């Protein structure tokens, strides 16, 4: 992680040294002596950067190196905050029209502008002092690195991955007979009779393929049609029987009383860890009253779980043979590449297969690592010193560690951030992964200014290395979501255990973090059950906060939020998801956010209480993502939204009460996503966004949904939208709200390019 952070800081410093692309760091020149300090920073970081790759690989076995890296990360985070704070102050001056005029004119224009300018200069002096302090710490770290005999290693560069190179590994290798046996037991093909619902437990070590086998069986058409209802739940290592029961019933689309009826049920409980009988008893008692022929399929690493679950059948998965592991590795590493059929790689490949130790996940990971690599690179993997590490964790961690170090440092950061998502979470590429990575600055490296495209490249790289699985595709074959194997999740959680915390708490007392631990946390995800007090204090270094409510009994007071935002001023990513009945003091909540100057990502979802965003939100000049998913009571965006000049994603999906957009959205020329678009067709209201205001939004991508409101269509407004210039999206859906509106008028006036598919619909975002 430290490598990517230092790399990002180096790019910021390079911008300072050259004045920045748009002179974004002119504030440095205002202050005496800062230029020399920046040059000193550059020298220190360059010296450290040379040995970072070696330090990252040694930290797993050398405690001193791990501590050195922790201190370096702390300094890097602080430096990033300093640079961001200085740049933010300048952006605010420019937005307010203060930074672009001569000083004398600013003073004459208003005393407020005069005061604003000098207060920021005072802040810059404070930042200069902080830079000097950071330099002293870097001096110490630079001296210390020589004690650990760190050497310069080759730094991996990202390689472009085509979507066609993402190998489909859905075929199950070496488990055909086991699958047939389980299917027979599930579908009641055996001669065994019983009065109760039966449980079948699949037992095996991590990475051996339990979940893949169980999901393949669960999704089999014959299984789906055999049972009246089916439900799949990932139990994982956090056990709360009420939550599990709700998840099961949600999958069955039933209430508890329906478990007693005459319908046969097929239930998959994946990745079960709890073997305490008192935990399972309430659920087992309920299930036992189900109809004869119902089945529960359980996967677990712990044999005692099968006993507690009173399993009718226990099936232990054995390791795969080397022949089967070779089939998997060959399919991923060689098929469809320039190396396919290369006999010279097979001798090394068989040696690598021995390292898999019969684990299909290891074969997949190594296959992804070796794909499109040269013979020399295959030999380097085979002879890597990482195989000699004695990790006190799952054996598979060694294989994953090798694949992890095969990634460029920036992509490693993206992978490690996935620890903030719960196990078995369906991660949406364009909604969860890429916006998160972008908000945290992980997509800033390189010359590609299109961060979304860089995020897509990084995702494909991680998928090609088998860090993701269970891909879902749309009708065009484009992957839109994925999941992470539970072992891979354990792996990233292990590497981020000091900085990323994911907790499910039923009350404030169950948070389980002491004050010293909270201070180290950078990324926190909370699923909160009941209680009115916000369970967080002392998180001064927090950069990501995701809070969701597991039921309707959770509330947040204005005082809780005030304390949170006062102490967690470094937040880049903030997401609050509430159930529909949650009472939220919306106005106070949002006003308290105005001082979160670093905030890039804001998502508020599932709230009926949020009616509007206050104008104070428009002070968040770094905001890149604003998502109001299913805030069904939401009525109005702020009129000053045009000040959010860095906004790239604006989504109001599911905001059924929102009737119009403010005019200022037309000034947000950085927008890549505007979903959906609510536009006046006649442009008669000066405060409302009209279809003609799309004129300068030429960077909008993918599909565009437009609801044209008003009485009639003004053809000049349609022409002003200049749809012919919108080359980045390929599909346009239009819903006509006005009675006098005609489809032919829209087509004639808009003159869409032939590559743009236009569809008129009576449905809205179906």
XYZ file of C-alpha atoms in Angstrom:
766
model
C 0.000 0.000 0.000
C 2.802 2.427 0.844
C 4.262 2.109 -2.661
C 1.165 3.429 -4.387
C 0.743 6.217 -1.831
C 4.300 7.443 -2.314
C 3.876 7.168 -6.080
C 0.788 9.410 -5.887
C 2.606 11.926 -3.680
C 5.512 12.040 -6.131
C 3.137 12.997 -8.938
C 1.665 15.784 -6.787
C 5.150 17.090 -6.027
C 6.060 16.969 -9.722
C 2.994 19.124 -10.448
C 4.108 21.602 -7.805
C 7.592 21.773 -9.275
C 6.217 22.549 -12.754
C 3.346 24.767 -11.642
C 0.755 22.086 -12.277
C -1.300 21.425 -15.373
C -3.495 24.443 -14.637
C -1.194 25.982 -12.050
C -3.219 24.163 -9.408
C -0.428 24.586 -6.863
C 0.281 28.304 -7.300
C -0.245 28.715 -3.566
C 3.246 27.261 -3.027
C 4.791 30.329 -4.668
C 3.019 32.643 -2.230
C 5.139 31.464 0.672
C 8.773 32.139 1.370
C 11.000 29.087 1.611
C 8.360 26.559 0.593
C 9.931 25.896 -2.805
C 13.106 24.627 -1.118
C 11.033 22.436 1.189
C 9.208 20.969 -1.829
C 12.536 20.188 -3.508
C 13.659 18.500 -0.296
C 10.405 16.507 -0.255
C 11.047 15.363 -3.791
C 14.551 14.147 -2.954
C 13.362 12.263 0.122
C 10.465 10.572 -1.625
C 12.606 9.625 -4.627
C 15.178 8.024 -2.342
C 12.488 6.003 -0.572
C 10.594 5.135 -3.751
C 13.577 3.207 -5.122
C 13.389 0.603 -2.336
C 9.651 0.499 -1.690
C 8.998 -2.672 -3.695
C 11.625 -4.544 -1.681
C 10.220 -3.186 1.591
C 6.675 -4.252 0.679
C 7.825 -7.817 0.027
C 9.912 -8.018 3.209
C 7.237 -6.670 5.550
C 5.551 -10.071 5.860
C 8.585 -11.560 7.622
C 10.503 -8.582 9.018
C 8.641 -6.700 11.751
C 10.998 -3.690 11.639
C 10.326 -3.195 7.940
C 6.572 -3.457 8.551
C 6.793 -0.739 11.217
C 8.912 1.433 8.916
C 6.286 1.113 6.181
C 3.511 1.974 8.641
C 5.296 5.191 9.551
C 5.900 5.960 5.895
C 2.193 5.479 5.130
C 1.325 7.873 7.960
C 3.646 10.536 6.552
C 2.342 9.958 3.013
C -1.274 10.333 4.128
C -0.412 13.568 5.946
C 1.406 14.930 2.916
C -1.520 14.077 0.667
C -3.867 15.943 3.030
C -1.600 19.016 2.999
C -1.451 19.160 -0.790
C -5.180 18.599 -1.085
C -6.009 21.279 1.476
C -3.884 23.881 -0.286
C -5.320 23.060 -3.681
C -8.885 23.080 -2.306
C -8.469 26.586 -0.921
C -7.356 27.802 -4.333
C -10.281 26.079 -6.095
C -12.708 27.819 -3.731
C -11.130 31.176 -4.537
C -11.544 30.513 -8.240
C -15.165 29.336 -7.873
C -16.028 32.464 -5.893
C -14.377 34.671 -8.511
C -11.704 35.796 -6.058
C -8.629 34.058 -7.362
C -8.726 35.275 -10.975
C -8.726 39.067 -10.493
C -5.947 41.429 -9.360
C -5.689 41.904 -5.607
C -6.697 45.582 -5.713
C -9.915 44.795 -7.603
C -10.708 41.999 -5.164
C -10.332 44.429 -2.255
C -12.569 46.984 -3.924
C -15.138 44.409 -4.939
C -15.924 43.478 -1.361
C -14.430 43.328 2.051
C -15.540 39.682 2.243
C -13.411 38.773 -0.764
C -10.488 40.679 0.769
C -10.834 38.810 4.045
C -11.335 35.516 2.203
C -8.069 35.910 0.301
C -5.915 36.724 3.310
C -7.472 34.072 5.501
C -6.432 31.545 2.923
C -2.905 32.943 2.745
C -2.764 32.440 6.525
C -3.893 28.862 5.992
C -1.149 28.397 3.392
C 1.425 29.491 5.960
C 0.062 26.819 8.279
C 0.465 24.272 5.479
C 4.034 25.403 4.923
C 4.853 24.689 8.561
C 3.267 21.243 8.200
C 5.402 20.516 5.115
C 8.548 21.336 7.090
C 7.460 18.989 9.892
C 6.795 16.197 7.388
C 10.226 16.724 5.879
C 11.853 16.151 9.256
C 10.020 12.845 9.582
C 11.036 11.887 6.051
C 14.677 12.672 6.856
C 14.521 10.110 9.668
C 12.804 7.500 7.495
C 15.366 8.002 4.726
C 18.213 7.369 7.174
C 16.509 4.317 8.673
C 15.925 2.561 5.358
C 19.643 1.863 5.037
C 19.549 -0.221 8.246
C 17.214 -2.755 6.659
C 19.417 -3.374 3.588
C 16.585 -2.616 1.216
C 17.414 -3.010 -2.458
C 15.960 -1.624 -5.670
C 13.542 -3.996 -7.438
C 11.762 -3.832 -10.762
C 8.408 -2.062 -10.432
C 5.513 -3.691 -12.287
C 3.705 -1.624 -14.882
C 0.002 -2.082 -15.650
C -0.741 -4.073 -18.788
C -3.843 -3.480 -20.827
C -6.249 -6.391 -20.519
C -8.824 -6.962 -23.224
C -12.217 -8.183 -22.102
C -11.781 -11.269 -24.287
C -8.843 -12.345 -22.130
C -11.046 -12.755 -19.052
C -11.234 -16.535 -19.083
C -14.504 -18.264 -18.227
C -13.626 -20.791 -15.525
C -17.200 -21.732 -14.707
C -16.569 -25.325 -15.796
C -16.056 -27.558 -12.780
C -12.930 -29.695 -13.064
C -12.497 -32.928 -11.148
C -15.745 -32.789 -9.155
C -18.162 -34.502 -11.516
C -18.748 -37.569 -9.346
C -19.131 -35.531 -6.147
C -21.600 -33.241 -7.885
C -23.629 -36.229 -9.081
C -23.692 -37.700 -5.552
C -24.893 -34.439 -3.977
C -27.507 -33.950 -6.695
C -28.906 -37.405 -6.004
C -29.239 -36.612 -2.310
C -30.799 -33.221 -2.963
C -33.316 -34.515 -5.470
C -34.379 -37.432 -3.255
C -33.064 -40.055 -5.670
C -31.739 -42.202 -2.849
C -33.735 -44.886 -1.084
C -33.368 -43.118 2.261
C -36.569 -41.922 3.918
C -37.000 -39.412 6.682
C -39.595 -37.407 8.437
C -37.663 -34.151 8.550
C -35.901 -31.756 6.277
C -32.414 -33.141 5.537
C -29.077 -31.351 5.746
C -26.105 -32.121 3.479
C -22.749 -30.687 4.572
C -19.796 -30.185 2.211
C -16.576 -29.925 4.238
C -13.125 -28.845 3.070
C -10.225 -26.444 3.553
C -10.240 -22.911 2.175
C -9.742 -22.645 -1.577
C -10.646 -26.269 -2.280
C -13.811 -25.358 -4.203
C -16.723 -25.860 -1.800
C -18.576 -22.694 -2.751
C -18.006 -23.149 -6.496
C -19.395 -26.682 -6.309
C -22.366 -25.708 -4.136
C -23.310 -22.728 -6.308
C -23.074 -24.804 -9.474
C -25.487 -27.296 -7.914
C -27.766 -24.593 -6.510
C -28.053 -22.887 -9.919
C -28.658 -26.146 -11.788
C -31.977 -25.995 -13.685
C -33.007 -29.401 -12.362
C -32.511 -28.264 -8.764
C -34.346 -25.003 -9.354
C -37.392 -26.754 -10.785
C -37.387 -29.571 -8.212
C -37.902 -27.275 -5.198
C -40.854 -24.945 -4.900
C -38.616 -22.177 -3.503
C -34.836 -21.813 -3.155
C -32.655 -19.429 -1.150
C -28.887 -18.891 -0.946
C -27.234 -17.154 2.045
C -23.547 -16.483 2.741
C -23.284 -16.941 6.529
C -19.545 -16.176 6.919
C -17.829 -15.757 10.292
C -20.271 -13.227 11.778
C -23.273 -15.144 13.112
C -26.566 -13.509 13.970
C -29.489 -15.903 13.610
C -32.126 -13.209 13.086
C -30.141 -11.738 10.190
C -29.654 -15.177 8.636
C -33.341 -16.002 9.002
C -34.288 -12.731 7.323
C -31.871 -13.415 4.455
C -33.294 -16.900 3.945
C -36.885 -15.673 3.983
C -35.928 -12.835 1.632
C -34.594 -15.368 -0.856
C -37.713 -17.499 -0.485
C -39.961 -14.435 -0.775
C -41.937 -15.714 2.217
C -42.668 -15.031 5.855
C -41.860 -17.446 8.667
C -45.297 -19.067 8.719
C -44.814 -20.238 5.138
C -41.972 -22.506 6.251
C -44.634 -24.779 7.738
C -46.691 -25.181 4.572
C -46.562 -27.923 1.983
C -43.893 -26.362 -0.244
C -40.477 -28.063 -0.541
C -37.542 -25.719 0.058
C -33.949 -25.797 -1.186
C -31.612 -23.691 0.995
C -27.864 -23.129 0.541
C -25.957 -21.894 3.610
C -22.486 -21.026 2.356
C -19.267 -20.589 4.368
C -20.608 -21.506 7.823
C -18.174 -21.072 10.730
C -20.268 -21.159 13.890
C -20.417 -24.572 15.580
C -22.177 -23.521 18.790
C -25.402 -25.467 19.123
C -27.193 -22.678 20.987
C -26.649 -20.362 17.991
C -28.177 -22.767 15.505
C -31.003 -24.204 17.607
C -33.631 -21.482 16.842
C -33.067 -21.864 13.104
C -32.886 -25.652 13.107
C -36.136 -25.898 15.087
C -37.900 -23.773 12.486
C -36.463 -25.714 9.553
C -37.374 -29.094 11.029
C -41.044 -28.242 10.668
C -40.701 -27.952 6.908
C -42.120 -30.349 4.367
C -40.562 -33.777 3.750
C -38.252 -33.414 0.750
C -36.862 -30.019 1.688
C -33.062 -29.820 1.784
C -30.349 -27.638 3.310
C -26.941 -27.659 1.605
C -24.124 -26.384 3.857
C -20.504 -25.544 3.025
C -17.972 -25.226 5.842
C -14.290 -25.579 6.682
C -15.128 -26.994 10.136
C -16.317 -30.572 10.542
C -18.014 -29.884 13.884
C -20.409 -27.530 12.063
C -21.832 -30.514 10.201
C -22.455 -32.279 13.534
C -24.189 -29.278 15.095
C -26.338 -28.892 11.971
C -27.401 -32.557 12.461
C -26.324 -33.354 8.920
C -27.833 -36.399 7.262
C -24.818 -36.557 4.942
C -21.237 -35.322 5.336
C -19.157 -34.983 2.167
C -15.467 -34.137 2.505
C -13.860 -32.547 -0.561
C -10.398 -33.926 -1.307
C -7.577 -32.046 -3.003
C -7.543 -32.127 -6.796
C -4.941 -34.185 -8.635
C -2.036 -32.462 -10.376
C -3.589 -33.424 -13.714
C -6.781 -31.523 -12.897
C -4.850 -28.523 -11.535
C -2.901 -28.457 -14.811
C -6.174 -28.330 -16.765
C -7.220 -25.256 -14.772
C -3.852 -23.514 -14.971
C -3.484 -24.266 -18.682
C -6.970 -22.952 -19.437
C -6.288 -19.605 -17.750
C -2.578 -19.108 -18.465
C -2.256 -20.395 -22.032
C -5.533 -20.846 -23.884
C -6.235 -17.989 -26.284
C -2.788 -16.387 -25.799
C 0.347 -16.135 -27.900
C 1.820 -18.917 -25.723
C -0.932 -21.440 -26.462
C 0.614 -24.719 -27.502
C 4.127 -23.689 -26.420
C 5.646 -26.973 -25.315
C 8.611 -25.236 -23.658
C 6.335 -23.768 -21.004
C 4.733 -27.071 -20.061
C 7.747 -28.401 -18.159
C 7.768 -25.284 -15.966
C 3.979 -25.376 -15.781
C 3.958 -28.856 -14.270
C 6.436 -27.721 -11.613
C 4.207 -24.732 -10.834
C 1.207 -27.081 -10.571
C 2.936 -28.860 -7.677
C 2.801 -25.552 -5.807
C -1.005 -25.570 -6.047
C -1.214 -28.484 -3.601
C -4.503 -29.581 -5.131
C -6.327 -26.283 -4.513
C -8.309 -24.997 -7.515
C -8.173 -21.411 -6.238
C -4.360 -21.593 -6.251
C -4.402 -22.913 -9.823
C -6.663 -20.045 -10.908
C -4.500 -17.414 -9.180
C -1.269 -18.750 -10.671
C -2.894 -19.070 -14.081
C -3.891 -15.405 -13.984
C -0.395 -14.417 -12.871
C 1.317 -16.349 -15.696
C -1.019 -15.383 -18.533
C 0.807 -13.660 -21.433
C 4.126 -13.915 -19.565
C 7.498 -14.952 -21.045
C 9.361 -18.144 -20.189
C 11.745 -16.113 -18.007
C 8.792 -14.735 -16.055
C 7.395 -18.252 -15.602
C 10.758 -19.321 -14.194
C 10.832 -16.303 -11.859
C 7.457 -17.349 -10.453
C 8.634 -20.923 -10.011
C 11.807 -19.848 -8.200
C 10.325 -16.975 -6.210
C 11.542 -16.642 -2.623
C 7.933 -16.045 -1.590
C 7.360 -19.821 -1.686
C 9.768 -20.078 1.250
C 7.765 -17.753 3.483
C 6.319 -19.428 6.545
C 2.998 -17.656 6.762
C 0.881 -18.568 9.766
C -2.289 -18.359 7.716
C -4.029 -20.345 4.999
C -1.544 -22.017 2.642
C -3.348 -20.370 -0.244
C -2.139 -16.990 1.061
C 1.328 -17.747 -0.315
C -0.067 -18.189 -3.822
C -2.221 -15.080 -3.533
C 0.742 -13.109 -2.188
C 2.773 -14.062 -5.246
C -0.043 -12.942 -7.520
C -0.495 -9.772 -5.457
C 3.150 -8.772 -5.856
C 2.725 -9.324 -9.590
C 0.413 -6.308 -9.680
C 1.493 -2.667 -10.116
C 1.311 -0.752 -6.825
C -1.667 1.399 -7.874
C -3.737 -1.695 -8.682
C -2.760 -3.258 -5.358
C -4.427 -0.305 -3.639
C -7.623 -0.926 -5.602
C -7.607 -4.588 -4.605
C -6.996 -3.885 -0.918
C -9.847 -1.381 -0.783
C -12.243 -4.254 -1.545
C -11.801 -5.293 2.092
C -14.389 -2.626 2.947
C -17.137 -4.683 1.285
C -18.677 -7.546 3.289
C -18.005 -11.134 2.253
C -20.069 -12.367 -0.688
C -21.033 -8.785 -1.540
C -22.005 -8.209 -5.166
C -19.700 -5.371 -6.247
C -20.991 -3.296 -9.149
C -18.144 -2.081 -11.330
C -19.520 1.378 -12.199
C -21.370 1.974 -8.923
C -19.122 0.523 -6.202
C -15.602 -0.208 -7.399
C -14.563 2.522 -9.837
C -16.251 5.445 -7.979
C -14.663 4.302 -4.698
C -11.208 3.998 -6.257
C -11.603 7.384 -7.907
C -12.700 9.104 -4.688
C -9.671 7.797 -2.810
C -7.235 8.983 -5.473
C -6.235 5.534 -6.698
C -6.940 6.409 -10.353
C -4.884 9.610 -10.515
C -1.677 8.046 -11.808
C -0.626 8.045 -15.449
C -1.456 10.309 -18.368
C -4.998 9.033 -18.868
C -7.302 11.807 -17.655
C -10.332 9.558 -18.034
C -10.354 8.055 -14.573
C -13.345 5.843 -15.359
C -11.443 4.211 -18.228
C -8.394 3.708 -16.031
C -10.633 2.145 -13.377
C -12.015 -0.227 -15.989
C -8.453 -1.205 -16.954
C -7.581 -1.867 -13.312
C -10.702 -3.980 -12.825
C -9.874 -6.102 -15.870
C -6.329 -6.586 -14.582
C -7.602 -7.812 -11.195
C -10.180 -10.058 -12.872
C -7.501 -11.522 -15.154
C -5.454 -12.350 -12.047
C -8.469 -14.256 -10.638
C -9.022 -11.904 -7.705
C -12.670 -11.569 -8.760
C -15.240 -14.184 -9.748
C -18.994 -14.750 -10.279
C -19.161 -12.167 -13.059
C -22.573 -10.924 -14.190
C -22.986 -9.634 -17.746
C -25.595 -7.445 -19.443
C -27.265 -8.230 -22.753
C -24.220 -6.848 -24.611
C -21.786 -9.152 -22.821
C -20.328 -6.363 -20.666
C -19.468 -7.323 -17.095
C -21.369 -5.121 -14.647
C -20.781 -6.888 -11.306
C -18.617 -9.477 -9.594
C -17.849 -11.066 -6.250
C -14.702 -11.983 -4.358
C -13.868 -15.480 -3.142
C -14.031 -15.641 0.651
C -10.356 -16.672 0.832
C -9.356 -13.699 -1.325
C -11.440 -11.504 0.982
C -9.610 -12.991 3.988
C -6.343 -12.215 2.209
C -7.083 -8.522 1.576
C -8.583 -8.203 5.061
C -5.337 -9.589 6.521
C -3.239 -7.017 4.651
C -5.488 -4.137 5.700
C -6.362 -5.246 9.233
C -4.933 -2.064 10.785
C -6.653 0.321 8.378
C -9.897 -1.298 7.179
C -12.588 -2.401 9.626
C -15.876 -4.042 8.624
C -18.292 -4.503 11.520
C -21.836 -5.691 12.010
C -23.048 -4.344 15.333
C -26.381 -4.828 17.045
C -25.744 -2.042 19.523
C -23.100 0.552 20.292
C -21.459 -1.701 22.878
C -20.587 -4.294 20.238
C -18.262 -2.166 18.138
C -15.271 -3.858 19.750
C -12.624 -1.210 18.991
C -10.466 0.489 21.611
C -9.473 4.135 21.268
C -5.970 3.394 19.964
C -7.359 1.060 17.271
C -9.985 3.564 16.149
C -7.313 6.212 15.620
C -5.509 3.935 13.138
C -8.593 3.063 11.098
C -8.738 4.723 7.665
C -11.719 2.901 6.161
C -14.751 1.775 8.170
C -17.905 -0.082 7.138
C -20.676 -0.461 9.732
C -23.921 -2.377 9.528
C -25.878 -1.152 12.529
C -28.831 -2.920 14.137
C -30.471 -1.084 16.969
C -29.619 1.874 19.165
C -29.759 5.630 18.810
C -26.157 6.578 19.595
C -23.682 6.594 16.750
C -21.019 4.008 17.690
C -17.922 5.935 16.681
C -15.531 8.256 18.462
C -11.916 9.233 17.923
C -11.709 8.283 14.214
C -9.609 11.317 13.317
C -7.877 9.715 10.324
C -10.944 8.183 8.701
C -11.033 8.421 4.872
C -13.954 6.124 4.070
C -17.137 5.618 6.075
C -19.964 3.347 4.931
C -22.948 3.015 7.286
C -26.016 0.895 6.580
C -28.942 -0.028 8.808
C -29.896 -3.697 9.063
C -33.409 -2.838 10.275
C -35.699 0.125 10.809
C -34.814 0.835 14.444
C -31.593 2.743 13.904
C -31.382 6.508 14.056
C -28.655 9.150 14.041
C -28.914 12.320 16.085
C -27.664 15.685 14.857
C -25.185 15.783 17.751
C -23.730 12.408 16.742
C -23.224 13.641 13.205
C -21.724 16.935 14.321
C -19.163 15.058 16.407
C -18.451 12.661 13.564
C -17.810 15.375 10.977
C -15.785 17.498 13.384
C -13.390 14.673 14.144
C -13.293 12.958 10.734
C -12.391 15.913 8.540
C -10.227 13.814 6.235
C -13.143 11.853 4.798
C -12.995 11.253 1.051
C -15.862 8.773 0.874
C -19.119 8.920 2.828
C -22.055 6.584 2.343
C -25.189 6.396 4.505
C -27.820 3.794 3.708
C -31.001 3.834 5.793
C -34.187 1.841 5.708
C -37.267 3.671 4.508
C -38.764 4.246 7.968
C -35.600 5.689 9.476
C -36.069 9.180 10.898
C -33.078 11.315 9.948
C -32.511 14.961 10.824
C -31.670 15.599 7.194
C -31.046 19.338 7.117
C -28.705 19.320 10.116
C -27.018 16.189 8.836
C -26.152 17.745 5.491
C -25.193 21.170 6.819
C -22.637 19.570 9.123
C -20.811 18.231 6.068
C -19.775 21.594 4.646
C -16.327 21.405 6.298
C -15.474 18.014 4.799
C -13.262 19.738 2.248
C -11.614 16.511 1.053
C -14.920 14.740 0.301
C -15.078 13.182 -3.182
C -17.904 10.668 -2.847
C -21.290 11.159 -1.170
C -24.029 8.538 -1.335
C -27.292 8.791 0.590
C -29.753 5.972 -0.006
C -33.107 4.532 1.088
C -34.326 7.574 2.994
C -37.786 9.090 2.871
C -36.741 11.891 5.221
C -34.234 13.702 3.009
C -36.296 16.232 1.052
C -33.561 18.441 -0.351
C -29.843 19.183 -0.222
C -28.934 22.512 1.395
C -26.814 25.052 -0.470
C -23.958 24.264 1.934
C -23.338 21.010 0.039
C -22.213 23.114 -2.937
C -19.146 24.166 -0.898
C -17.770 20.625 -1.340
C -15.763 21.690 -4.364
C -13.845 18.394 -4.632
C -17.000 16.279 -4.850
C -16.871 13.863 -7.783
C -19.789 11.514 -7.028
C -23.239 12.453 -5.696
C -25.644 9.509 -5.501
C -29.145 9.754 -4.007
C -30.257 6.177 -4.616
C -33.909 5.538 -3.719
C -34.340 8.634 -1.564
C -38.018 8.473 -2.448
C -38.971 11.657 -0.600
C -36.257 13.760 -2.218
C -37.673 16.860 -3.947
C -34.953 19.344 -4.855
C -31.254 19.694 -5.672
C -29.580 22.959 -4.584
C -29.673 25.881 -7.028
C -25.923 26.385 -6.584
C -25.027 22.903 -7.807
C -23.153 24.473 -10.705
C -20.343 25.262 -8.223
C -19.503 21.546 -7.958
C -17.099 21.882 -10.877
C -15.392 18.521 -10.255
C -18.615 16.476 -10.215
C -18.388 13.486 -12.563
C -21.303 11.287 -11.418
C -24.750 12.594 -10.471
C -27.459 9.999 -9.885
C -31.003 10.438 -8.574
C -32.262 6.962 -9.437
C -35.397 6.114 -7.470
C -36.002 9.719 -6.328
C -39.675 9.575 -7.282
C -40.566 12.981 -5.805
C -37.888 14.875 -7.763
C -39.706 16.919 -10.438
C -36.928 18.982 -12.021
C -33.183 19.672 -12.070
C -31.730 23.150 -11.382
C -30.227 25.145 -14.238
C -26.705 24.936 -12.847
C -26.279 21.300 -13.905
C -25.599 22.581 -17.406
C -22.328 24.079 -16.116
C -21.030 20.736 -14.814
C -18.908 19.989 -17.857
C -16.945 17.250 -16.084
C -20.051 15.027 -15.807
C -19.627 11.510 -17.148
C -22.800 10.124 -15.579
C -26.112 11.986 -15.269
C -28.745 9.430 -14.396
C -31.508 10.017 -15.097
C -31.958 13.349 -16.915
C -35.056 15.384 -16.078
C -35.245 18.222 -18.595
C -37.734 20.848 -19.617
C -38.647 20.476 -23.291
C -39.524 24.148 -23.825
C -36.964 25.973 -21.678
C -39.522 28.479 -20.393
C -38.477 28.321 -16.727
C -35.168 30.112 -16.124
C -34.500 28.093 -12.958
C -35.058 24.654 -14.449
C -32.627 22.525 -16.397
C -33.817 22.281 -19.996
C -32.883 19.835 -22.729
C -30.828 22.581 -24.377
C -28.613 22.727 -21.280
C -27.113 19.421 -22.407
C -25.220 21.560 -24.895
C -21.849 21.499 -23.117
C -22.154 18.117 -21.398
C -20.204 16.321 -24.106
C -18.494 13.798 -21.802
C -21.636 11.901 -20.777
C -21.138 8.172 -21.277
C -22.931 4.910 -22.028
C -26.747 5.078 -21.903
C -28.664 8.301 -21.363
C -32.214 8.391 -19.982
C -34.086 11.650 -20.572
C -37.531 12.528 -19.277
C -38.826 15.559 -21.184
C -41.292 17.523 -19.058
C -43.506 20.495 -19.931
C -46.400 21.097 -22.268
C -44.752 21.186 -25.673
C -41.423 20.772 -27.436
C -39.346 23.785 -28.403
C -37.365 22.593 -31.427
C -34.698 25.249 -30.841
C -34.108 23.817 -27.365
C -33.725 20.327 -28.839
C -31.233 21.625 -31.422
C -29.259 23.482 -28.734
C -28.611 20.147 -26.977
C -26.293 19.235 -29.893
C -26.861 15.513 -29.558
C -24.731 15.010 -32.663
C -21.698 15.994 -30.565
C -22.392 13.424 -27.859
C -20.054 10.671 -29.053
C -19.438 8.877 -25.747
C -22.860 7.323 -25.222
C -24.457 4.905 -27.639
C -28.034 4.616 -26.435
C -30.671 7.267 -25.740
C -33.976 6.523 -24.007
C -36.598 9.289 -24.081
C -39.866 9.521 -22.182
C -42.261 12.261 -23.321
C -44.350 13.662 -20.472
C -46.244 16.428 -22.275
C -49.502 15.691 -24.081
C -48.527 17.823 -27.079
C -45.094 16.227 -27.525
C -44.422 14.176 -30.654
C -41.587 11.753 -31.279
C -41.062 12.955 -34.845
C -40.466 16.520 -33.630
C -37.696 15.330 -31.308
C -35.964 13.270 -33.996
C -36.186 16.011 -36.607
C -34.815 18.685 -34.300
C -32.114 16.631 -32.565
C -30.440 15.196 -35.671
C -28.845 12.310 -33.722
C -25.801 10.572 -35.253
C -26.486 7.200 -36.936
C -24.416 5.423 -34.263
C -26.779 6.609 -31.524
C -29.696 4.306 -30.876
C -32.784 6.340 -29.892
C -35.727 4.662 -28.199
C -38.935 6.284 -26.999
C -40.417 4.557 -23.989
C -43.520 4.853 -21.852
C -41.664 3.156 -19.008
C -39.150 4.967 -16.840
C -35.783 3.221 -16.322
C -37.245 -0.272 -16.566
